[in-house]
């Protein structure tokens, strides 16, 4: 009892309830009230103010209190470390983006300087014709420079007279710069996430990929139809949700909505042991809308061992493609899906930026029909779409075709 009296402490409040609330916040239930009383608060000048309640109490277990205080301090420190790490990560992303922009400007200036230097000297007509063909297909300056330097270092002046020979080598070199992504094999559930700017056809692509999973199973008579669920984070655009709902109804599936990372985590935990695939459709934003892109990144920050694909439209101009690739880099996308391949006759833009950014291509879509207008990317189909080149189909199929 003497020890308790010696450790008696007091706290003030406007009433007993307020005092208890303060004590609960400080000690939880690890305290005991031993007495209460009233007192008067005096102002700075000595005038009496309203009465206050004084509560006298003892702490039952000081060790527990110290542990609780330490835990609160540790949690606060961890929150501050997380905040600092997030700030550093965002700064690194911004710095990387600025460095890439600067690098692209330097490359562009180098191309211009190189072009001016070569314009003053005589260039072989074969190289000039190849440059024209590459420019006609909208390849970038850096890509054209790479090919032309390769021609100069490979062929003698006598060989340059054989345009067909040089042309065939150039088509081969273009094919060699294209990286095709092989679809990874995952333990169920295999999670697909498609990101990309608005209007590139992400929703239709989700429908095509999921429908083809069913068709692939039906081709194998002994296979069981795969189970899957479709999740949309694009709750703002009504058309996208309706489009997915119509498709899902045909397959007897529901479209699940998710607006936060917690929503996605809940759905994942609920379905992960019951489905083979999960397909996540995302909102489309301008590639310059860094705020919303960052918010979407946070929504998708759930550990699902997902494969992330960046969808881009084949007809997008080079500078916009470079911007899209750069701004969606935080998603760590596995490879690229090229959509609306049928809406352009120049594909050098896509090949160039894939090469510059060291990215692979996984799927190509060439129409709106589900599930027909999608196929796994292959070099032969891409090379056949080069404009103006005399393509030796048998040769490229022997060199790049898959068995």
Coordinates of C-alpha atoms in Angstrom, one line a residue:
X1 CA 0.0 0.0 0.0
X2 CA 2.8 2.3 0.8
X3 CA 4.4 1.7 -2.6
X4 CA 1.1 2.5 -4.3
X5 CA 0.7 5.7 -2.3
X6 CA 4.2 6.7 -3.1
X7 CA 3.5 6.2 -6.9
X8 CA 0.1 7.9 -6.8
X9 CA -0.2 10.3 -9.8
X10 CA -2.9 12.7 -10.8
X11 CA -4.6 13.9 -13.9
X12 CA -7.1 16.7 -14.5
X13 CA -10.1 17.1 -16.7
X14 CA -13.4 18.9 -17.0
X15 CA -15.2 15.8 -15.7
X16 CA -14.5 12.2 -14.7
X17 CA -15.2 10.8 -18.2
X18 CA -12.6 13.0 -19.7
X19 CA -10.1 11.9 -17.1
X20 CA -10.8 8.2 -17.8
X21 CA -10.5 8.9 -21.6
X22 CA -7.0 10.4 -21.0
X23 CA -6.0 7.4 -18.8
X24 CA -7.2 4.9 -21.3
X25 CA -5.2 6.5 -24.1
X26 CA -2.1 6.5 -21.8
X27 CA -2.3 3.1 -20.1
X28 CA -5.2 1.1 -21.6
X29 CA -6.7 -0.7 -18.7
X30 CA -3.4 -0.9 -16.8
X31 CA -4.3 1.7 -14.1
X32 CA -6.4 2.0 -10.9
X33 CA -8.2 5.1 -9.7
X34 CA -7.6 5.5 -6.0
X35 CA -9.4 8.8 -5.3
X36 CA -11.1 11.8 -7.0
X37 CA -11.6 15.4 -6.1
X38 CA -12.3 18.9 -7.3
X39 CA -10.0 21.8 -7.8
X40 CA -10.0 25.2 -9.4
X41 CA -7.9 26.3 -12.2
X42 CA -6.5 29.8 -11.9
X43 CA -5.8 32.1 -14.7
X44 CA -2.4 33.7 -15.4
X45 CA -3.3 36.8 -13.5
X46 CA -4.6 34.8 -10.4
X47 CA -8.4 35.0 -11.0
X48 CA -10.3 31.9 -10.2
X49 CA -11.7 29.9 -13.1
X50 CA -14.2 27.0 -13.4
X51 CA -13.8 23.8 -11.3
X52 CA -12.0 20.8 -12.7
X53 CA -12.1 17.2 -11.7
X54 CA -8.8 15.7 -10.3
X55 CA -8.3 12.0 -10.5
X56 CA -5.6 10.2 -8.4
X57 CA -4.4 6.9 -9.8
X58 CA -1.7 4.3 -9.7
X59 CA -0.3 2.4 -12.6
X60 CA -0.7 -1.4 -12.0
X61 CA 2.3 -2.5 -14.1
X62 CA 4.9 0.1 -15.0
X63 CA 6.7 -2.4 -17.2
X64 CA 3.6 -2.9 -19.4
X65 CA 3.2 0.8 -19.7
X66 CA 6.8 1.2 -20.8
X67 CA 6.4 -1.5 -23.3
X68 CA 3.3 0.2 -24.7
X69 CA 5.1 3.5 -24.9
X70 CA 8.1 1.8 -26.6
X71 CA 5.7 0.1 -29.1
X72 CA 4.0 3.4 -29.9
X73 CA 7.5 5.0 -30.4
X74 CA 8.6 2.1 -32.6
X75 CA 5.4 2.3 -34.7
X76 CA 5.9 6.0 -35.1
X77 CA 9.5 5.6 -36.1
X78 CA 8.5 2.9 -38.6
X79 CA 5.9 5.1 -40.2
X80 CA 8.5 7.9 -40.5
X81 CA 11.0 5.4 -42.1
X82 CA 8.2 4.3 -44.6
X83 CA 7.5 7.9 -45.4
X84 CA 11.1 8.6 -46.0
X85 CA 11.6 5.5 -48.2
X86 CA 8.5 6.4 -50.2
X87 CA 9.8 10.0 -50.7
X88 CA 13.2 8.6 -51.8
X89 CA 11.6 6.1 -54.2
X90 CA 9.5 8.8 -55.8
X91 CA 12.6 11.1 -56.1
X92 CA 14.5 8.2 -57.7
X93 CA 11.7 7.6 -60.2
X94 CA 11.5 11.3 -61.0
X95 CA 15.3 11.5 -61.4
X96 CA 15.3 8.4 -63.6
X97 CA 12.5 9.9 -65.8
X98 CA 14.4 13.2 -66.1
X99 CA 17.7 11.4 -67.0
X100 CA 15.9 9.4 -69.7
X101 CA 14.4 12.6 -71.1
X102 CA 17.8 14.2 -71.2
X103 CA 19.3 11.1 -72.8
X104 CA 16.7 11.1 -75.5
X105 CA 17.4 14.8 -76.2
X106 CA 21.2 14.1 -76.4
X107 CA 20.5 11.2 -78.8
X108 CA 18.3 13.4 -80.9
X109 CA 21.0 16.1 -81.0
X110 CA 23.6 13.5 -81.9
X111 CA 21.5 12.2 -84.7
X112 CA 21.1 15.7 -86.1
X113 CA 24.8 16.4 -85.8
X114 CA 25.7 13.0 -87.4
X115 CA 23.2 13.7 -90.2
X116 CA 24.7 17.1 -90.9
X117 CA 28.2 15.6 -90.9
X118 CA 27.3 12.9 -93.4
X119 CA 25.3 15.3 -95.6
X120 CA 28.6 16.9 -96.5
X121 CA 30.1 13.7 -97.7
X122 CA 29.0 11.3 -100.4
X123 CA 26.8 8.4 -99.2
X124 CA 26.4 5.3 -101.2
X125 CA 23.0 5.1 -103.0
X126 CA 22.2 1.7 -101.4
X127 CA 22.6 3.2 -97.9
X128 CA 20.5 6.2 -99.0
X129 CA 17.7 3.9 -100.3
X130 CA 17.8 1.9 -97.0
X131 CA 17.6 5.2 -95.0
X132 CA 14.6 6.2 -97.0
X133 CA 12.8 2.9 -96.5
X134 CA 13.5 3.0 -92.7
X135 CA 12.2 6.6 -92.5
X136 CA 9.1 5.6 -94.6
X137 CA 8.4 3.0 -91.9
X138 CA 8.8 5.7 -89.2
X139 CA 11.9 4.2 -87.5
X140 CA 13.6 6.5 -85.1
X141 CA 16.8 8.4 -86.0
X142 CA 18.9 6.4 -83.5
X143 CA 17.6 3.1 -85.0
X144 CA 18.3 4.2 -88.6
X145 CA 21.8 5.3 -87.6
X146 CA 22.4 1.9 -86.0
X147 CA 21.3 0.1 -89.1
X148 CA 23.4 2.3 -91.5
X149 CA 26.5 2.0 -89.3
X150 CA 26.0 -1.8 -89.4
X151 CA 25.8 -1.6 -93.2
X152 CA 29.0 0.4 -93.4
X153 CA 30.9 -2.0 -91.2
X154 CA 29.6 -5.1 -92.9
X155 CA 29.7 -4.6 -96.6
X156 CA 32.5 -3.6 -99.0
X157 CA 31.9 -1.0 -101.7
X158 CA 31.5 -3.8 -104.2
X159 CA 28.9 -5.6 -102.1
X160 CA 27.0 -2.3 -101.6
X161 CA 26.2 -2.4 -105.4
X162 CA 24.0 -5.5 -104.7
X163 CA 20.9 -3.7 -103.1
X164 CA 18.9 -6.9 -102.8
X165 CA 21.7 -8.5 -100.7
X166 CA 21.9 -5.5 -98.4
X167 CA 18.1 -5.3 -98.1
X168 CA 17.8 -8.9 -97.0
X169 CA 20.5 -8.4 -94.4
X170 CA 18.7 -5.3 -93.1
X171 CA 15.4 -7.2 -92.7
X172 CA 17.3 -9.9 -90.8
X173 CA 18.9 -7.3 -88.5
X174 CA 15.5 -5.7 -87.9
X175 CA 14.1 -9.1 -86.9
X176 CA 17.0 -9.7 -84.6
X177 CA 16.3 -6.5 -82.7
X178 CA 12.7 -7.6 -81.9
X179 CA 12.4 -9.5 -78.6
X180 CA 9.4 -11.9 -78.3
X181 CA 8.2 -12.6 -74.8
X182 CA 7.2 -16.2 -74.1
X183 CA 4.2 -16.5 -71.8
X184 CA 5.4 -17.6 -68.4
X185 CA 4.1 -20.7 -66.7
X186 CA 2.7 -19.9 -63.2
X187 CA 1.2 -21.9 -60.5
X188 CA -2.5 -21.0 -60.2
X189 CA -3.8 -18.5 -60.0
X190 CA -2.0 -16.9 -63.0
X191 CA -2.7 -13.1 -62.6
X192 CA -2.7 -10.9 -65.6
X193 CA -2.7 -7.1 -65.2
X194 CA -2.9 -4.8 -68.3
X195 CA -2.0 -1.2 -67.9
X196 CA -1.7 1.6 -70.4
X197 CA -3.2 4.9 -71.6
X198 CA -6.8 5.4 -72.3
X199 CA -8.2 4.2 -75.6
X200 CA -5.7 1.5 -76.5
X201 CA -8.1 -1.4 -76.0
X202 CA -7.1 -2.8 -72.6
X203 CA -10.7 -4.0 -71.8
X204 CA -11.1 -5.8 -75.2
X205 CA -7.7 -7.4 -74.8
X206 CA -8.6 -8.8 -71.4
X207 CA -11.7 -10.3 -73.0
X208 CA -9.7 -11.8 -75.9
X209 CA -7.0 -13.4 -73.7
X210 CA -9.5 -14.9 -71.2
X211 CA -11.7 -16.3 -74.0
X212 CA -8.7 -17.8 -75.7
X213 CA -7.8 -19.6 -72.5
X214 CA -11.1 -21.4 -72.7
X215 CA -10.7 -22.1 -76.4
X216 CA -7.2 -23.6 -75.8
X217 CA -8.7 -25.9 -73.2
X218 CA -11.4 -27.1 -75.6
X219 CA -8.9 -28.0 -78.2
X220 CA -7.5 -30.5 -75.8
X221 CA -10.4 -32.9 -75.3
X222 CA -9.0 -34.1 -72.0
X223 CA -8.6 -30.6 -70.5
X224 CA -11.0 -29.1 -68.1
X225 CA -12.3 -25.6 -68.8
X226 CA -10.3 -23.1 -66.8
X227 CA -11.8 -21.2 -63.9
X228 CA -11.1 -17.5 -63.8
X229 CA -12.4 -14.2 -62.4
X230 CA -12.3 -10.7 -64.0
X231 CA -11.5 -7.7 -61.9
X232 CA -11.9 -4.1 -63.0
X233 CA -10.4 -1.1 -61.3
X234 CA -11.9 1.2 -64.0
X235 CA -15.0 2.1 -62.0
X236 CA -15.1 5.7 -63.4
X237 CA -15.7 4.8 -67.1
X238 CA -19.1 3.2 -67.4
X239 CA -18.5 1.9 -70.9
X240 CA -15.6 -0.2 -69.8
X241 CA -17.5 -1.9 -67.0
X242 CA -20.5 -2.6 -69.3
X243 CA -18.2 -4.0 -72.0
X244 CA -16.7 -6.4 -69.5
X245 CA -20.0 -7.3 -68.0
X246 CA -21.5 -8.3 -71.4
X247 CA -18.5 -10.5 -72.1
X248 CA -18.5 -12.1 -68.6
X249 CA -22.2 -12.9 -68.9
X250 CA -21.6 -15.0 -72.0
X251 CA -19.1 -17.0 -70.0
X252 CA -21.2 -17.1 -66.9
X253 CA -18.8 -15.0 -64.9
X254 CA -19.1 -11.9 -62.8
X255 CA -17.0 -8.7 -63.1
X256 CA -15.7 -7.8 -59.6
X257 CA -15.0 -4.2 -58.8
X258 CA -12.0 -3.0 -56.9
X259 CA -11.2 0.6 -56.0
X260 CA -8.4 0.1 -53.5
X261 CA -5.5 -2.2 -52.8
X262 CA -7.5 -3.7 -49.9
X263 CA -10.4 -4.5 -52.3
X264 CA -8.0 -6.4 -54.6
X265 CA -6.3 -8.1 -51.7
X266 CA -9.7 -9.3 -50.4
X267 CA -10.7 -10.6 -53.8
X268 CA -7.4 -12.3 -54.3
X269 CA -7.5 -14.1 -50.9
X270 CA -11.1 -15.2 -51.6
X271 CA -10.5 -16.6 -55.1
X272 CA -6.9 -17.7 -55.2
X273 CA -7.6 -21.3 -54.3
X274 CA -10.6 -21.6 -56.7
X275 CA -9.5 -20.1 -60.0
X276 CA -6.7 -20.8 -62.6
X277 CA -6.5 -17.2 -63.8
X278 CA -7.3 -13.7 -62.6
X279 CA -7.6 -10.9 -65.2
X280 CA -7.3 -7.3 -63.9
X281 CA -8.5 -4.5 -66.1
X282 CA -7.2 -1.0 -65.2
X283 CA -8.2 2.6 -65.7
X284 CA -6.7 4.4 -68.6
X285 CA -5.0 7.8 -68.1
X286 CA -3.0 10.2 -70.2
X287 CA 0.7 9.2 -70.0
X288 CA 1.3 12.7 -68.6
X289 CA -1.1 12.2 -65.7
X290 CA 1.5 11.2 -63.2
X291 CA -0.8 11.7 -60.2
X292 CA -3.5 9.2 -61.3
X293 CA -0.9 6.8 -62.6
X294 CA 0.8 6.8 -59.2
X295 CA -2.6 6.3 -57.5
X296 CA -3.3 3.3 -59.7
X297 CA 0.2 1.9 -58.9
X298 CA -0.8 2.0 -55.2
X299 CA -4.1 0.2 -55.9
X300 CA -2.2 -2.6 -57.7
X301 CA 0.5 -2.9 -55.0
X302 CA -0.7 -6.3 -53.8
X303 CA 1.7 -9.3 -53.8
X304 CA 0.0 -11.6 -56.3
X305 CA 3.1 -12.7 -58.4
X306 CA 1.2 -11.0 -61.3
X307 CA 2.4 -10.6 -64.9
X308 CA 2.0 -6.9 -65.9
X309 CA 1.6 -6.0 -69.5
X310 CA 1.8 -2.5 -71.0
X311 CA -0.8 -2.0 -73.9
X312 CA 0.1 0.5 -76.6
X313 CA -1.5 1.4 -79.9
X314 CA 0.5 0.5 -83.0
X315 CA -0.2 3.9 -84.6
X316 CA 1.1 6.0 -81.7
X317 CA 3.9 8.4 -82.7
X318 CA 7.4 7.8 -81.5
X319 CA 7.7 10.6 -78.9
X320 CA 4.4 9.6 -77.3
X321 CA 5.5 5.9 -77.2
X322 CA 8.7 6.9 -75.5
X323 CA 6.7 8.9 -72.9
X324 CA 4.3 6.1 -72.3
X325 CA 7.1 3.5 -71.9
X326 CA 8.9 5.8 -69.5
X327 CA 5.9 6.8 -67.3
X328 CA 4.6 3.3 -66.9
X329 CA 8.0 1.9 -65.9
X330 CA 7.1 2.0 -62.1
X331 CA 4.6 -0.9 -62.8
X332 CA 7.6 -3.1 -63.8
X333 CA 5.6 -4.4 -66.7
X334 CA 6.8 -7.8 -68.1
X335 CA 6.3 -7.0 -71.8
X336 CA 4.2 -5.0 -74.3
X337 CA 0.9 -5.8 -76.0
X338 CA 0.6 -3.9 -79.3
X339 CA -3.0 -3.2 -80.1
X340 CA -4.8 -2.0 -83.3
X341 CA -2.0 -3.4 -85.4
X342 CA -4.4 -3.3 -88.4
X343 CA -4.9 0.4 -88.2
X344 CA -1.4 1.4 -89.4
X345 CA 1.0 0.6 -92.2
X346 CA 4.1 1.9 -90.5
X347 CA 5.5 -0.2 -87.6
X348 CA 9.0 1.2 -87.3
X349 CA 7.9 3.3 -84.4
X350 CA 7.0 0.3 -82.4
X351 CA 10.1 -1.7 -83.3
X352 CA 12.4 1.2 -82.6
X353 CA 11.0 2.1 -79.1
X354 CA 10.9 -1.6 -78.1
X355 CA 14.6 -1.8 -79.1
X356 CA 15.5 1.5 -77.4
X357 CA 13.7 0.6 -74.1
X358 CA 14.9 -3.1 -74.2
X359 CA 11.3 -4.4 -74.0
X360 CA 9.8 -7.5 -75.5
X361 CA 6.4 -7.9 -77.2
X362 CA 3.9 -10.6 -76.2
X363 CA 0.6 -10.2 -78.0
X364 CA -0.6 -8.4 -81.1
X365 CA -4.3 -7.4 -81.6
X366 CA -5.7 -6.6 -85.0
X367 CA -9.4 -6.0 -84.7
X368 CA -12.3 -5.8 -82.3
X369 CA -13.6 -9.4 -82.6
X370 CA -13.4 -11.5 -79.4
X371 CA -11.7 -13.8 -79.3
X372 CA -10.4 -13.9 -82.9
X373 CA -8.3 -10.8 -83.3
X374 CA -5.4 -11.5 -81.0
X375 CA -2.3 -13.7 -81.5
X376 CA 1.0 -14.3 -79.8
X377 CA 3.6 -12.0 -81.2
X378 CA 6.0 -13.4 -83.7
X379 CA 8.8 -11.9 -85.8
X380 CA 7.6 -13.2 -89.1
X381 CA 4.2 -11.4 -88.8
X382 CA 5.8 -8.2 -87.7
X383 CA 8.4 -8.2 -90.5
X384 CA 5.8 -8.9 -93.2
X385 CA 4.3 -5.5 -92.3
X386 CA 7.3 -3.5 -93.3
X387 CA 6.4 -1.1 -96.0
X388 CA 8.5 -0.9 -99.2
X389 CA 10.9 -3.7 -98.3
X390 CA 11.0 -6.7 -100.6
X391 CA 10.4 -9.4 -98.0
X392 CA 11.6 -12.9 -98.7
X393 CA 9.0 -14.8 -96.8
X394 CA 10.5 -18.2 -97.1
X395 CA 13.8 -16.8 -95.8
X396 CA 12.3 -15.0 -92.7
X397 CA 10.1 -18.0 -91.9
X398 CA 13.2 -20.3 -92.0
X399 CA 15.2 -17.8 -89.9
X400 CA 12.6 -16.6 -87.4
X401 CA 9.6 -18.9 -87.7
X402 CA 8.6 -21.1 -84.8
X403 CA 8.2 -24.9 -85.2

